[in-house]
Short mmCIF file of C-alpha atoms and ligand atoms in Angstrom, two decimals:
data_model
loop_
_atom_site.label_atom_id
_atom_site.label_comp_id
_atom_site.label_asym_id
_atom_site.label_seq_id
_atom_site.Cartn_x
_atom_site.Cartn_y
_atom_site.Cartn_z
CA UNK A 98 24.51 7.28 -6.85
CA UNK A 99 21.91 7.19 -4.40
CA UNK A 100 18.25 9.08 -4.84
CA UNK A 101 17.83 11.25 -1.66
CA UNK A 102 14.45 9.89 -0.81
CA UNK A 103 15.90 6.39 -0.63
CA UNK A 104 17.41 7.18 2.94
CA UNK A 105 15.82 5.92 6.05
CA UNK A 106 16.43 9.45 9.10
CA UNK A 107 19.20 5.88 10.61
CA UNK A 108 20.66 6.19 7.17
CA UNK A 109 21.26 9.74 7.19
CA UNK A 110 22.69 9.46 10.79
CA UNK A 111 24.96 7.07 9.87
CA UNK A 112 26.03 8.84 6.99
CA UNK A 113 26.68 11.91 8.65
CA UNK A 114 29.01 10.77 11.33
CA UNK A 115 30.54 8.74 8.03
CA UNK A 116 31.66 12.06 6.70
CA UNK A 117 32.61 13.62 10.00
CA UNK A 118 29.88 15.29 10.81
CA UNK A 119 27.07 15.88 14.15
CA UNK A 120 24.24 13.17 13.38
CA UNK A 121 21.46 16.00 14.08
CA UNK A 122 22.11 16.95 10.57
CA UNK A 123 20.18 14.38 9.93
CA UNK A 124 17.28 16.19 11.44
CA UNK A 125 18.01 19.17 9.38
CA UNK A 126 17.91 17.25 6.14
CA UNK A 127 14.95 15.36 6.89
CA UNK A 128 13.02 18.59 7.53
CA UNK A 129 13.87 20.37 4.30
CA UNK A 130 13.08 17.03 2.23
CA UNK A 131 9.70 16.81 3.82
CA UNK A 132 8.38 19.51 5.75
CA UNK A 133 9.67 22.46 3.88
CA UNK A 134 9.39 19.94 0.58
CA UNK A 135 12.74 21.37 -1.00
CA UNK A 136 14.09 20.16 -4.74
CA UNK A 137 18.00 20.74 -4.30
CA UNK A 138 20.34 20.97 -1.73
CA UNK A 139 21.22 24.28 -2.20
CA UNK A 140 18.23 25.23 -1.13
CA UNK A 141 18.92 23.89 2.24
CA UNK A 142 20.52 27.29 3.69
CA UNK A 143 21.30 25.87 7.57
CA UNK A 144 23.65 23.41 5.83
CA UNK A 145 27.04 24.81 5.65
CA UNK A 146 28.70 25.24 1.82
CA UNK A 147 30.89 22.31 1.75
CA UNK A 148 28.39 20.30 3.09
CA UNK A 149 25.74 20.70 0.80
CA UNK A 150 28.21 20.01 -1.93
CA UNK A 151 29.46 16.69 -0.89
CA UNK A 152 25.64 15.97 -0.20
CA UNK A 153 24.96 17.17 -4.21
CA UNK A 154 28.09 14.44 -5.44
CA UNK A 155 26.85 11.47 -2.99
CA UNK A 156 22.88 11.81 -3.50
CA UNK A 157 20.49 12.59 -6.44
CA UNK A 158 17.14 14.49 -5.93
CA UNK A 159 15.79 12.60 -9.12
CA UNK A 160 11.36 13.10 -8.91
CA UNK A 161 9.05 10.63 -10.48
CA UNK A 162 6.98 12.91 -13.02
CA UNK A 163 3.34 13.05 -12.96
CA UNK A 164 2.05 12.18 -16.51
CA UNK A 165 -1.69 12.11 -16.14
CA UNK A 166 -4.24 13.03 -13.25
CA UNK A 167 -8.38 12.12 -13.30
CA UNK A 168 -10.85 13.20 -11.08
CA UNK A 169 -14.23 12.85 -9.29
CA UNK A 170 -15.45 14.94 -6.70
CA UNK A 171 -13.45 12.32 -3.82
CA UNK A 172 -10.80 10.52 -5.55
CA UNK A 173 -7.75 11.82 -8.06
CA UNK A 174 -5.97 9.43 -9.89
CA UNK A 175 -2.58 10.16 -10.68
CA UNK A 176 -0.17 7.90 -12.91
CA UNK A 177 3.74 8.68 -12.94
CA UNK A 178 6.39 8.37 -14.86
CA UNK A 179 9.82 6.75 -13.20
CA UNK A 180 13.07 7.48 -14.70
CA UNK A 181 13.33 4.19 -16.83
CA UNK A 182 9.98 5.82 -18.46
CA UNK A 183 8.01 2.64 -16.46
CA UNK A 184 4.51 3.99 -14.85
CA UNK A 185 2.71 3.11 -11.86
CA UNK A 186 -0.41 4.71 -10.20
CA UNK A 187 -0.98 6.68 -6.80
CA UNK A 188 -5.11 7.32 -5.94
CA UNK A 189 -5.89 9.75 -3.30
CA UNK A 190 -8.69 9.25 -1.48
CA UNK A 191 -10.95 12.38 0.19
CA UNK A 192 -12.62 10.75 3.69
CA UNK A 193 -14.47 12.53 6.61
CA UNK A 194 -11.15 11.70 8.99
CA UNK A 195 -8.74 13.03 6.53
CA UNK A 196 -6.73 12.56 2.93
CA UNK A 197 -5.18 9.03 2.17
CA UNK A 198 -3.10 7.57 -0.59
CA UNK A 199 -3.22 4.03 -2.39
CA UNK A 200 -0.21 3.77 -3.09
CA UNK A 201 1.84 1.08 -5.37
CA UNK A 202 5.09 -1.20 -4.88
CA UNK A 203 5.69 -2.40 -7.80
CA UNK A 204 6.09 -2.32 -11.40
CA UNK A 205 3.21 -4.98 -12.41
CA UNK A 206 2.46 -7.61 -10.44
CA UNK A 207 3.23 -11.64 -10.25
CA UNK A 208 0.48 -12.88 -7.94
CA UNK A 209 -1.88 -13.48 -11.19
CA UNK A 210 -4.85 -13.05 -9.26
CA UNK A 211 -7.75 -14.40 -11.87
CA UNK A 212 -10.18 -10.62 -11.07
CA UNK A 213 -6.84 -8.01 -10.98
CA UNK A 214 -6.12 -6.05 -13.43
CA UNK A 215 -2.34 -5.72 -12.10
CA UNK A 216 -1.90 -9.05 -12.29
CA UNK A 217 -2.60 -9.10 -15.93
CA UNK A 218 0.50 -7.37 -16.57
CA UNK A 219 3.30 -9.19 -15.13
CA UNK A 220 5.88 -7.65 -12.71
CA UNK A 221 8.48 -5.72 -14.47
CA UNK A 222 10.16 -4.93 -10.99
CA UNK A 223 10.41 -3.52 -7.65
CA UNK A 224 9.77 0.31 -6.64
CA UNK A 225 12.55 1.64 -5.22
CA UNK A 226 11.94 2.72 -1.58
CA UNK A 227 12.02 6.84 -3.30
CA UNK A 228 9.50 5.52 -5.86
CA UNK A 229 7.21 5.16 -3.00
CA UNK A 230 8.30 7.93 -1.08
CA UNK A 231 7.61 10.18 -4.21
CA UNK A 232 4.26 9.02 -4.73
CA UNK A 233 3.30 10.61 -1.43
CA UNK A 234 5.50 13.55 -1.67
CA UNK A 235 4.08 14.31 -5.33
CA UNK A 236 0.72 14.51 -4.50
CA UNK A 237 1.24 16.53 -0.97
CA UNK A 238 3.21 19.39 -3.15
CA UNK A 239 0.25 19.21 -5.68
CA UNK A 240 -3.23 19.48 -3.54
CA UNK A 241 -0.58 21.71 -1.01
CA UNK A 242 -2.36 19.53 1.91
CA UNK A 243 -1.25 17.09 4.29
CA UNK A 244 -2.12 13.36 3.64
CA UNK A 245 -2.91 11.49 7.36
CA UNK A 246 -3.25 7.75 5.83
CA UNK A 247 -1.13 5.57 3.05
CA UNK A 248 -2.72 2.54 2.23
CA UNK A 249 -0.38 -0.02 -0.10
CA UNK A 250 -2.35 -1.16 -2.15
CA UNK A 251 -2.20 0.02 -5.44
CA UNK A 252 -0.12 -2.09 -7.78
CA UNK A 253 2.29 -4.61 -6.70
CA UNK A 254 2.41 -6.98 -4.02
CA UNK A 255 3.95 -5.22 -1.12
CA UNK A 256 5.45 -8.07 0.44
CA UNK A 257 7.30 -9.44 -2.23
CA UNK A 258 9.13 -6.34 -2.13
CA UNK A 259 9.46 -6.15 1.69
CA UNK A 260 13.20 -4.49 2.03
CA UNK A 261 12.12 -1.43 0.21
CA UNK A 262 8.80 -1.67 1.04
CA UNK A 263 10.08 -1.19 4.91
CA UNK A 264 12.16 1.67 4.21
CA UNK A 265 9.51 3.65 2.33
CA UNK A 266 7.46 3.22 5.57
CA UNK A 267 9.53 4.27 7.92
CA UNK A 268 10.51 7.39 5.86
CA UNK A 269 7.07 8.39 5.93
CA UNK A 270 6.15 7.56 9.72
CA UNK A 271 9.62 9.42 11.06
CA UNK A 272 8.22 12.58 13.19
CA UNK A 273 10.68 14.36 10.86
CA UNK A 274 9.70 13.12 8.11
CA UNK A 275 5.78 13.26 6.81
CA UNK A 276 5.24 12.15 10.41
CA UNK A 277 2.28 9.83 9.48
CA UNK A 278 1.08 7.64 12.06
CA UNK A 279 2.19 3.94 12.45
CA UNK A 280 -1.85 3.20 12.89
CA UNK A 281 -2.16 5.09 9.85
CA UNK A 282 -0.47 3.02 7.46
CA UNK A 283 -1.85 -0.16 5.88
CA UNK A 284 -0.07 -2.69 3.85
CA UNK A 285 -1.92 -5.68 2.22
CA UNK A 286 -0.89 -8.62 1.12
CA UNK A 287 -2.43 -11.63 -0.53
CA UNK A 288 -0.66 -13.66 2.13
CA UNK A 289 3.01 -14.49 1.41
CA UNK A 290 3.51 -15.84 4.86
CA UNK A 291 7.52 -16.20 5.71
CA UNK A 292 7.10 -12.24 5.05
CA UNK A 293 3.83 -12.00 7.42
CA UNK A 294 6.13 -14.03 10.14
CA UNK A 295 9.08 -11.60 9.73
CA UNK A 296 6.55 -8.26 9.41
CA UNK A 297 4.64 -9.16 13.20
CA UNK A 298 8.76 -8.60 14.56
CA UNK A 299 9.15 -5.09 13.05
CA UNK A 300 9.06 -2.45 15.58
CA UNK A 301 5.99 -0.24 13.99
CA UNK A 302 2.56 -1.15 15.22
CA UNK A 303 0.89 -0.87 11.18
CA UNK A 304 -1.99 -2.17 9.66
CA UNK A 305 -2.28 -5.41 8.18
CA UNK A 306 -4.96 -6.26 5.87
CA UNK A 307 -5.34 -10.06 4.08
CA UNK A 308 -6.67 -10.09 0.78
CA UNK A 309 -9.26 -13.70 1.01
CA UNK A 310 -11.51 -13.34 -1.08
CA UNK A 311 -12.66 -16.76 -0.66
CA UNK A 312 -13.30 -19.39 2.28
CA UNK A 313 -12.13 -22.51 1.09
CA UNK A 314 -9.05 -23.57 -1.16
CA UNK A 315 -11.11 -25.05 -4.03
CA UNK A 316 -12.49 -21.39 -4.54
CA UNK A 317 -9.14 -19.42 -3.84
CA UNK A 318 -6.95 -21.79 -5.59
CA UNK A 319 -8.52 -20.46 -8.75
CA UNK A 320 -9.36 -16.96 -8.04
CA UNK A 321 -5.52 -16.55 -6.17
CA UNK A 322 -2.97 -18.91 -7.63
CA UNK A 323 -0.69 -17.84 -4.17
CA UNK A 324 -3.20 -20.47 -2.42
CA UNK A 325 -1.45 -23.33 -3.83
CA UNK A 326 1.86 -22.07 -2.87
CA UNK A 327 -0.14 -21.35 0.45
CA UNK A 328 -3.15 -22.24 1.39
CA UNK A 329 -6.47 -21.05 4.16
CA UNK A 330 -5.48 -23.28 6.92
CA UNK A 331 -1.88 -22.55 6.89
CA UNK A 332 -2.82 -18.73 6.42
CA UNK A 333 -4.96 -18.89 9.14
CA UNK A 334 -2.51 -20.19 11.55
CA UNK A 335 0.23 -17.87 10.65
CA UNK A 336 -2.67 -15.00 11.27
CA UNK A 337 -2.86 -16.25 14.43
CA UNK A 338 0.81 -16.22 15.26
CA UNK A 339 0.82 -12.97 14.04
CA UNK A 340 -1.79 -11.65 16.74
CA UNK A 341 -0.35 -13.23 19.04
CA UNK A 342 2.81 -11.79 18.36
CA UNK A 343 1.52 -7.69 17.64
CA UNK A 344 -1.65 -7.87 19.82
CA UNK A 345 -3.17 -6.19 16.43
CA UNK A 346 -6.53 -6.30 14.80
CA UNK A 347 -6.24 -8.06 11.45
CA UNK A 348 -8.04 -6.71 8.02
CA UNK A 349 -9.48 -9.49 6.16
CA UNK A 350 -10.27 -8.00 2.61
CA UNK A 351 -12.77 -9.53 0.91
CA UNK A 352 -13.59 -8.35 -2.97
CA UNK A 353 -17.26 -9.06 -3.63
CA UNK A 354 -17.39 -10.98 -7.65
CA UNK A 355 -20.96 -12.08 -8.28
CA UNK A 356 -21.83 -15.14 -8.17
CA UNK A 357 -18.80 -16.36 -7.14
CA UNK A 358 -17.57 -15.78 -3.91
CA UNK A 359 -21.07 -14.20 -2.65
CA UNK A 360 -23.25 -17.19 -2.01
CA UNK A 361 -24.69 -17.55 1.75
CA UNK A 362 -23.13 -20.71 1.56
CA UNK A 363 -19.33 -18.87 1.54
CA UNK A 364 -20.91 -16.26 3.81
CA UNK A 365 -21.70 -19.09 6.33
CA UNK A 366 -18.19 -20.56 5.83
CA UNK A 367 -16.15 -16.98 5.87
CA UNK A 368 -18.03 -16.21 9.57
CA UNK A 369 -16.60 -20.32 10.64
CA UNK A 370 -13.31 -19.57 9.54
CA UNK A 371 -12.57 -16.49 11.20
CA UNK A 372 -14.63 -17.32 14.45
CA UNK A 373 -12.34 -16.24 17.05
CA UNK A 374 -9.95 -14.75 15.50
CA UNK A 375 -9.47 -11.10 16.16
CA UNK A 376 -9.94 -9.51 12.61
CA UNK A 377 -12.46 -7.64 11.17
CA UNK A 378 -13.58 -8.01 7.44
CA UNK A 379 -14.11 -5.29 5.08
CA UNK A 380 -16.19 -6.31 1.78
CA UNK A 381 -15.02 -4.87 -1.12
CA UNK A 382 -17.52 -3.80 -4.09
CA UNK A 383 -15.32 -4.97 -7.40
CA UNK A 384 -14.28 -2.69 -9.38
CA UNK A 385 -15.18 -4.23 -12.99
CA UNK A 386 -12.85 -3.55 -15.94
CA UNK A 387 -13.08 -3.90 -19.49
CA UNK A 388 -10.64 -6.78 -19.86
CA UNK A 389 -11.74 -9.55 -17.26
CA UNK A 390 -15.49 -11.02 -17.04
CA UNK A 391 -15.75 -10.76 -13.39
CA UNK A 392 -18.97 -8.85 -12.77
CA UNK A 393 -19.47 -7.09 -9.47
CA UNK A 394 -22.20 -8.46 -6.71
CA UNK A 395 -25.29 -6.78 -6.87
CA UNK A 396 -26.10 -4.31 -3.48
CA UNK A 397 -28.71 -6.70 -2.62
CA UNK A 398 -25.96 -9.47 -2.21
CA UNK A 399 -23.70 -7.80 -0.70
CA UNK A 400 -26.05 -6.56 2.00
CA UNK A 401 -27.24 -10.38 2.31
CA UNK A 402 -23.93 -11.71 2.71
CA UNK A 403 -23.42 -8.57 5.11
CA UNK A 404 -26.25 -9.81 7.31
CA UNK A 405 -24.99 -13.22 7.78
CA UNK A 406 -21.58 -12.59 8.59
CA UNK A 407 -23.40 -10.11 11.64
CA UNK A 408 -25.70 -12.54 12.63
CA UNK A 409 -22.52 -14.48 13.12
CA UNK A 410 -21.11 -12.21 15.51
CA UNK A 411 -17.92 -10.97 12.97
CA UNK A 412 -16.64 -7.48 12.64
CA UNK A 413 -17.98 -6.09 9.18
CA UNK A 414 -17.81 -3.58 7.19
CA UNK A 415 -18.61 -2.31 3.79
CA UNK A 416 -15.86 -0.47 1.40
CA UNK A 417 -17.51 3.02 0.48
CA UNK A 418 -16.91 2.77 -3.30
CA UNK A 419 -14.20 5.21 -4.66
CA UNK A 420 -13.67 6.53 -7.86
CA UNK A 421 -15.57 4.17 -10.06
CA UNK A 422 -15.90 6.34 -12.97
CA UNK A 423 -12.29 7.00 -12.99
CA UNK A 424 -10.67 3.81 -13.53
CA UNK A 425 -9.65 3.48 -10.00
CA UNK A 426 -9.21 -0.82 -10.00
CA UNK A 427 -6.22 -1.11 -9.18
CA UNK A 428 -3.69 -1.39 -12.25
CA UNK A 429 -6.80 0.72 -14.49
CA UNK A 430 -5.21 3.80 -15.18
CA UNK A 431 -1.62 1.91 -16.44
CA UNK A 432 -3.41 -1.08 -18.12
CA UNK A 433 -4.33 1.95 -20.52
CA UNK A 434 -1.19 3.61 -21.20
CA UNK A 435 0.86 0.15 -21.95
N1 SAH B 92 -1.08 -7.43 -3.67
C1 SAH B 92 -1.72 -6.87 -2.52
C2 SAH B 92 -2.05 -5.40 -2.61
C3 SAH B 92 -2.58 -4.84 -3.89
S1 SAH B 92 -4.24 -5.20 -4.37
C4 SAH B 92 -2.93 -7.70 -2.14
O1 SAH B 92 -3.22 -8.67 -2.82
O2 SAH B 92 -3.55 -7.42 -1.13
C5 SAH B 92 -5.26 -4.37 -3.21
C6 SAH B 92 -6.63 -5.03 -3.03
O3 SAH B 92 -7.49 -4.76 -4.15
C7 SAH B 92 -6.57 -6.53 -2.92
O4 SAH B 92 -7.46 -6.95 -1.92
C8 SAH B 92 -7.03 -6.96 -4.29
O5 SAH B 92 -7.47 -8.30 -4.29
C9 SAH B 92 -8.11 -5.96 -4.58
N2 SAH B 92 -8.50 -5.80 -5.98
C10 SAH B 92 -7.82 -6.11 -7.10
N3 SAH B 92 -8.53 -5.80 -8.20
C11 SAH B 92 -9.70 -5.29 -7.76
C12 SAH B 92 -10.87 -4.80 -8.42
N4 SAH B 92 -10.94 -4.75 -9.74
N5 SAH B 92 -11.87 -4.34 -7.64
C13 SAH B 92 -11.79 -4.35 -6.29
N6 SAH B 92 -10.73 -4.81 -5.62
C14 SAH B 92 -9.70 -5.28 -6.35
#
């Protein structure tokens, strides 16, 4: 059977007139699920009798369950429980323009990238598109407020998991459904690119962010083994298809590990890379963790490394550090539990 949160508002259509009914039930349902946030169909009172009981023997309303929550004064934490008693982590994220949500796409993660604690645990499997849709329903029914921003990013590599991955977001952009805004959503990869290709033809105008992390392949081939599957130049080209395709900004992540991947001399080759190319870079503070022996760039490199990629003319910017105290690296919170 089916989980509820699994269906896309063209789903629901379709399976209404299926069953011999008006499609704008579809509407209905989608504003019980998600604006009124209801548990069981029977709750759903402008649905007719019969209907609600052939909707109760064709769907399930199963929930992910929340299992552990940690705080600081502008992050939560939260780590769920699914149904085959797997768990996966949701942060949410307090910001002057609003509330967002890290949230992740898989069970574990197969890009083995050398500083990520995700990757340390391989992938079990793929969310389910109502695994993601729960995450952000979950935490809206907790803090009772409305979240403006999803960011996926939290365990998992999105586009290795690009079906359900697609679903999930257009569930949550749908104007009946948590109505959050196409510019408002954010999905990073570490650059699979036959899914980048197929992602600059889908119809939403989302965010895009590239995880680097390093300017040439003899760095990222050992910090991401996906380089030697795919490496700078050939991401770099597909980039550019990819703007030339959306007309969109691109996000080039890039996770500051001292000593590294913070010289001047990658600054100076990060800024020739990307001159031209319409992208701006966000540097990342790392996030140490207990298990890895990557150690985090001091402020005073970060800033230097800043400067030059300004004095080279790029779009930069530096990640405001979240949740440090509460195991908020990605993967953290689980890498605990299992
Ligand atoms: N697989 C996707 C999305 C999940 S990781 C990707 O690679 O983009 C989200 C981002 O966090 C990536 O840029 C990843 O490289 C980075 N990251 C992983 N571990 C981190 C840590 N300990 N501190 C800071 N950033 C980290």
């Amino acid at each position: 059977m089916k989980n509820i949160y699994s269906q896309t508002f063209n789903d629901l259509e379709q399976y209404f007139l299926n069953i011999g009914e008006k499609k704008f039930k579809a509407t209905q349902l989608f504003e019980w699920l998600y604006q009124k946030k209801v548990s069981s169909f029977a709750e759903c009172s402008n649905l007719k009798k019969e209907l609600r009981e052939q909707l109760k023997k064709d769907f399930t309303f199963e929930q992910i369950i929340l299992k552990k929550e940690e705080k600081d004064n502008l992050t939560t934490k939260y780590l769920f429980e699914l149904s085959d008693k797997e768990h996966i982590e949701a942060v949410l994220m307090r910001h002057d323009y609003g509330l967002s949500v890290c949230v992740s796409s898989q069970v574990g993660c197969n890009m083995g990238c050398a500083f990520c604690e995700s990757g340390r645990l391989k992938k079990i499997r793929n969310l389910k598109t109502e695994e993601m849709v729960l995450q952000i329903l979950k935490i809206e029914s907790l803090i009772k407020e409305r979240i403006s921003s999803v960011v996926v990013m939290g365990i998992g590599e999105p586009l290795d998991n690009y079906e359900n991955v697609m679903s999930f977001v257009q569930i949550i952009n749908h104007p009946k459904g948590l109505a959050i805004g196409a510019r408002h959503i954010t999905i990073s990869t570490c650059g699979l690119l036959p899914k980048i290709r197929e992602l600059s033809h889908f119809p939403l105008q989302i965010n895009l962010a590239i995880s680097l992390h390093a300017p040439n392949d003899e760095l990222r081939n050992r910090l991401m083994p996906v380089n030697k599957m795919y490496n700078i130049s050939e991401l770099i080209r597909t980039l550019q298809e990819y703007i030339k395709v959306t007309n969109r900004r691109v996000t080039i992540e890039y996770v500051m590990l001292n000593k590294e991947n913070d010289t001047q001399e990658c600054a100076r080759e990060l800024a020739n890379l990307l001159r031209g190319l319409k992208v701006y870079v966000n540097l990342i503070p790392y996030n140490e963790t207990n298990h890895l022996e990557f150690k985090k760039s001091s402020q005073k490199r970060i800033m230097n490394f800043y400067d030059t990629l300004k004095k080279e003319h790029l779009n930069v910017t530096i990640r405001k550090e979240f949740g440090q105290n509460i195991s908020a690296a990605c993967g953290q919170l689980r890498s605990k539990e299992v």
